[in-house]
């Protein structure tokens, strides 16, 4: 459990070489979620740097502090010869936890065979060599990080680690790409969608994956470099298809990679003819073993037909609706279930709903995705019961990672029902715009609120914003929050901690925070308040 660093990278490789499977955990996740993953995975060791030890100290048989001098001494006493290899292509390589529809994350168990095939495909898709620099943009707890280090290390290129804060700053990212002459980047489309493509002569390959890639985005960034759209679920070793952008042609999911098979099947499991819509099923060496400790879920998602044209072939049902074009390329058309992607992050709405139902005063809960703009999206939750929305949001903050938190929670005495006596999701979706629209749009009441309103208006490119409207309900997200923090720094001559900014999501609350920080700064100038200023949000 650690952020990008040399120490955790070496530790990850050591686990693989020793024959174990690594389980990456985001240190920013709530402690309850971290404890669940440690227990569910049955981790024998917990590897962490000093700052993350408290989160893992009770969840494994032994905790190794990668910053410890004592550990370095212990390792120095170990023999230098290679350990005996007792694993093969079918042995587990890593377990990555994804959002789960039942309320708990589920661990996807991936064997060495999948990354091996991915390595071979990457060398053809993203050729690199000594002198090239591959950006480690993705955190280790997302499987796209596997693609990044495979691309670098198996071809003799350099892997360039990036600080987490720079992944949230568009301007900072562009500056790093230019200054460090990065040649290869793998990222979600949402990262590059709001950015103008500057002159980056070193950048030769850009692979966009994890979410739908608009053709317009590929066109903007495809001038003078190769842009690829990659597709693949965690259950299939990161990527199974890719499509290279060509001018004048809409980008799609593309063709299967070598040793991967893609089948478009109808709802009875029969192959669909070209241009017909069906569900995408995957087969081949890329497939995961299944879900750790969940045999029923594994059996439901990974099936082997006993008869028909695919008899005996192990298939993974993706839940993605696709069609095969006449040119053989696959086209994504949406989901069959309630799984969604927001800025490349996989979200099972059922996990959000289960977390809400577990709270006192909640009889029923429904989560929906609201997309107010092309590049913006947020979660909205409807709750049946008498609970307090603010209290519910705070309770969820202790249980769910930030990308699973609803931007708005609407509590009602009853929820609309369909003719079959189930909650009518379509009726609730029609209400989203209404519940997010403030009944009274309050004007600024202080100088700080007036200045902040002008910042928000420039950021969202709209004039009608009230001081009590929620940043995320307006379509804000982590990348936009970073730009907001930068704008606040210029406007108020201070730098606001992003975590504090996420906790104050209205102009009114942010103005109160800024006023408090500026008052603390005045106190610190007297020589006795520096420590309190740092604790309250200054960096």
PDB file of N, CA and C in Angstrom, residues 3 24 28 75 118 144 183 186 188 190-191 266 281 290 331 340 343 367 371 388 395 429 464 470 482 514 526:
ATOM      1  N   UNK A   3       1.852   5.059  -2.593  1.00  0.00           N
ATOM      2  CA  UNK A   3       1.743   5.784  -3.845  1.00  0.00           C
ATOM      3  C   UNK A   3       2.940   5.435  -4.717  1.00  0.00           C
ATOM      4  N   UNK A  24      -2.550  -4.377  -4.845  1.00  0.00           N
ATOM      5  CA  UNK A  24      -2.349  -2.934  -4.659  1.00  0.00           C
ATOM      6  C   UNK A  24      -3.542  -2.271  -3.986  1.00  0.00           C
ATOM      7  N   UNK A  28      -5.382   6.437  -0.179  1.00  0.00           N
ATOM      8  CA  UNK A  28      -6.411   7.452   0.050  1.00  0.00           C
ATOM      9  C   UNK A  28      -7.789   6.848   0.295  1.00  0.00           C
ATOM     10  N   UNK A  75      17.318  -7.413   4.663  1.00  0.00           N
ATOM     11  CA  UNK A  75      17.386  -7.798   3.250  1.00  0.00           C
ATOM     12  C   UNK A  75      18.835  -7.977   2.798  1.00  0.00           C
ATOM     13  N   UNK A 118      -0.110  -9.650 -22.874  1.00  0.00           N
ATOM     14  CA  UNK A 118      -0.203  -8.195 -23.009  1.00  0.00           C
ATOM     15  C   UNK A 118       1.163  -7.612 -23.350  1.00  0.00           C
ATOM     16  N   UNK A 144      -4.306  -0.473 -15.402  1.00  0.00           N
ATOM     17  CA  UNK A 144      -3.589   0.151 -16.516  1.00  0.00           C
ATOM     18  C   UNK A 144      -2.129   0.406 -16.162  1.00  0.00           C
ATOM     19  N   UNK A 183       7.804  10.207 -23.946  1.00  0.00           N
ATOM     20  CA  UNK A 183       7.524   9.706 -25.291  1.00  0.00           C
ATOM     21  C   UNK A 183       6.258   8.860 -25.376  1.00  0.00           C
ATOM     22  N   UNK A 186      -0.077   6.582 -21.233  1.00  0.00           N
ATOM     23  CA  UNK A 186      -1.315   5.805 -21.154  1.00  0.00           C
ATOM     24  C   UNK A 186      -2.201   6.491 -20.126  1.00  0.00           C
ATOM     25  N   UNK A 188      -6.669   7.925 -19.124  1.00  0.00           N
ATOM     26  CA  UNK A 188      -8.088   7.949 -19.462  1.00  0.00           C
ATOM     27  C   UNK A 188      -8.385   9.144 -20.375  1.00  0.00           C
ATOM     28  N   UNK A 190     -10.654  11.303 -20.194  1.00  0.00           N
ATOM     29  CA  UNK A 190     -11.042  12.494 -19.439  1.00  0.00           C
ATOM     30  C   UNK A 190      -9.846  13.337 -19.025  1.00  0.00           C
ATOM     31  N   UNK A 191      -8.666  12.729 -18.940  1.00  0.00           N
ATOM     32  CA  UNK A 191      -7.470  13.478 -18.554  1.00  0.00           C
ATOM     33  C   UNK A 191      -7.106  14.489 -19.628  1.00  0.00           C
ATOM     34  N   UNK A 266     -25.885 -12.911 -28.993  1.00  0.00           N
ATOM     35  CA  UNK A 266     -27.213 -12.404 -28.654  1.00  0.00           C
ATOM     36  C   UNK A 266     -27.587 -12.896 -27.263  1.00  0.00           C
ATOM     37  N   UNK A 281     -18.413 -10.919 -25.493  1.00  0.00           N
ATOM     38  CA  UNK A 281     -17.817 -11.978 -24.674  1.00  0.00           C
ATOM     39  C   UNK A 281     -16.354 -12.134 -25.082  1.00  0.00           C
ATOM     40  N   UNK A 290     -10.835 -15.494 -12.096  1.00  0.00           N
ATOM     41  CA  UNK A 290     -12.174 -15.206 -11.578  1.00  0.00           C
ATOM     42  C   UNK A 290     -12.084 -14.258 -10.408  1.00  0.00           C
ATOM     43  N   UNK A 331     -17.642  -1.830 -32.065  1.00  0.00           N
ATOM     44  CA  UNK A 331     -18.136  -0.515 -31.665  1.00  0.00           C
ATOM     45  C   UNK A 331     -18.907  -0.648 -30.349  1.00  0.00           C
ATOM     46  N   UNK A 340     -21.115   1.648 -14.513  1.00  0.00           N
ATOM     47  CA  UNK A 340     -20.845   2.863 -15.282  1.00  0.00           C
ATOM     48  C   UNK A 340     -19.364   3.205 -15.151  1.00  0.00           C
ATOM     49  N   UNK A 343     -14.971   9.248 -15.708  1.00  0.00           N
ATOM     50  CA  UNK A 343     -13.569   9.604 -15.870  1.00  0.00           C
ATOM     51  C   UNK A 343     -12.660   8.386 -15.744  1.00  0.00           C
ATOM     52  N   UNK A 367     -29.009   4.866  -7.035  1.00  0.00           N
ATOM     53  CA  UNK A 367     -27.953   5.756  -7.521  1.00  0.00           C
ATOM     54  C   UNK A 367     -28.025   5.853  -9.037  1.00  0.00           C
ATOM     55  N   UNK A 371     -25.023  13.437 -16.379  1.00  0.00           N
ATOM     56  CA  UNK A 371     -23.982  13.972 -17.256  1.00  0.00           C
ATOM     57  C   UNK A 371     -24.411  15.347 -17.770  1.00  0.00           C
ATOM     58  N   UNK A 388     -30.798  12.357   7.121  1.00  0.00           N
ATOM     59  CA  UNK A 388     -30.258  13.664   6.777  1.00  0.00           C
ATOM     60  C   UNK A 388     -29.210  13.490   5.679  1.00  0.00           C
ATOM     61  N   UNK A 395     -21.248   9.629   6.355  1.00  0.00           N
ATOM     62  CA  UNK A 395     -21.129   8.193   6.646  1.00  0.00           C
ATOM     63  C   UNK A 395     -20.520   7.451   5.455  1.00  0.00           C
ATOM     64  N   UNK A 429     -34.596   9.297 -13.058  1.00  0.00           N
ATOM     65  CA  UNK A 429     -33.659   9.963 -13.963  1.00  0.00           C
ATOM     66  C   UNK A 429     -34.249  11.258 -14.503  1.00  0.00           C
ATOM     67  N   UNK A 464     -25.094  31.560 -14.515  1.00  0.00           N
ATOM     68  CA  UNK A 464     -26.125  31.282 -13.507  1.00  0.00           C
ATOM     69  C   UNK A 464     -25.638  30.234 -12.506  1.00  0.00           C
ATOM     70  N   UNK A 470     -23.757  22.890  -5.432  1.00  0.00           N
ATOM     71  CA  UNK A 470     -22.675  21.949  -5.194  1.00  0.00           C
ATOM     72  C   UNK A 470     -21.746  21.859  -6.402  1.00  0.00           C
ATOM     73  N   UNK A 482      -8.693  20.642  -9.330  1.00  0.00           N
ATOM     74  CA  UNK A 482      -7.301  21.089  -9.339  1.00  0.00           C
ATOM     75  C   UNK A 482      -7.184  22.452  -9.998  1.00  0.00           C
ATOM     76  N   UNK A 514     -11.793  30.131   3.189  1.00  0.00           N
ATOM     77  CA  UNK A 514     -10.759  31.075   2.773  1.00  0.00           C
ATOM     78  C   UNK A 514     -10.620  32.206   3.781  1.00  0.00           C
ATOM     79  N   UNK A 526       2.303  37.135  13.353  1.00  0.00           N
ATOM     80  CA  UNK A 526       2.752  37.572  14.665  1.00  0.00           C
ATOM     81  C   UNK A 526       3.759  36.603  15.281  1.00  0.00           C
TER      82      UNK A 526
END
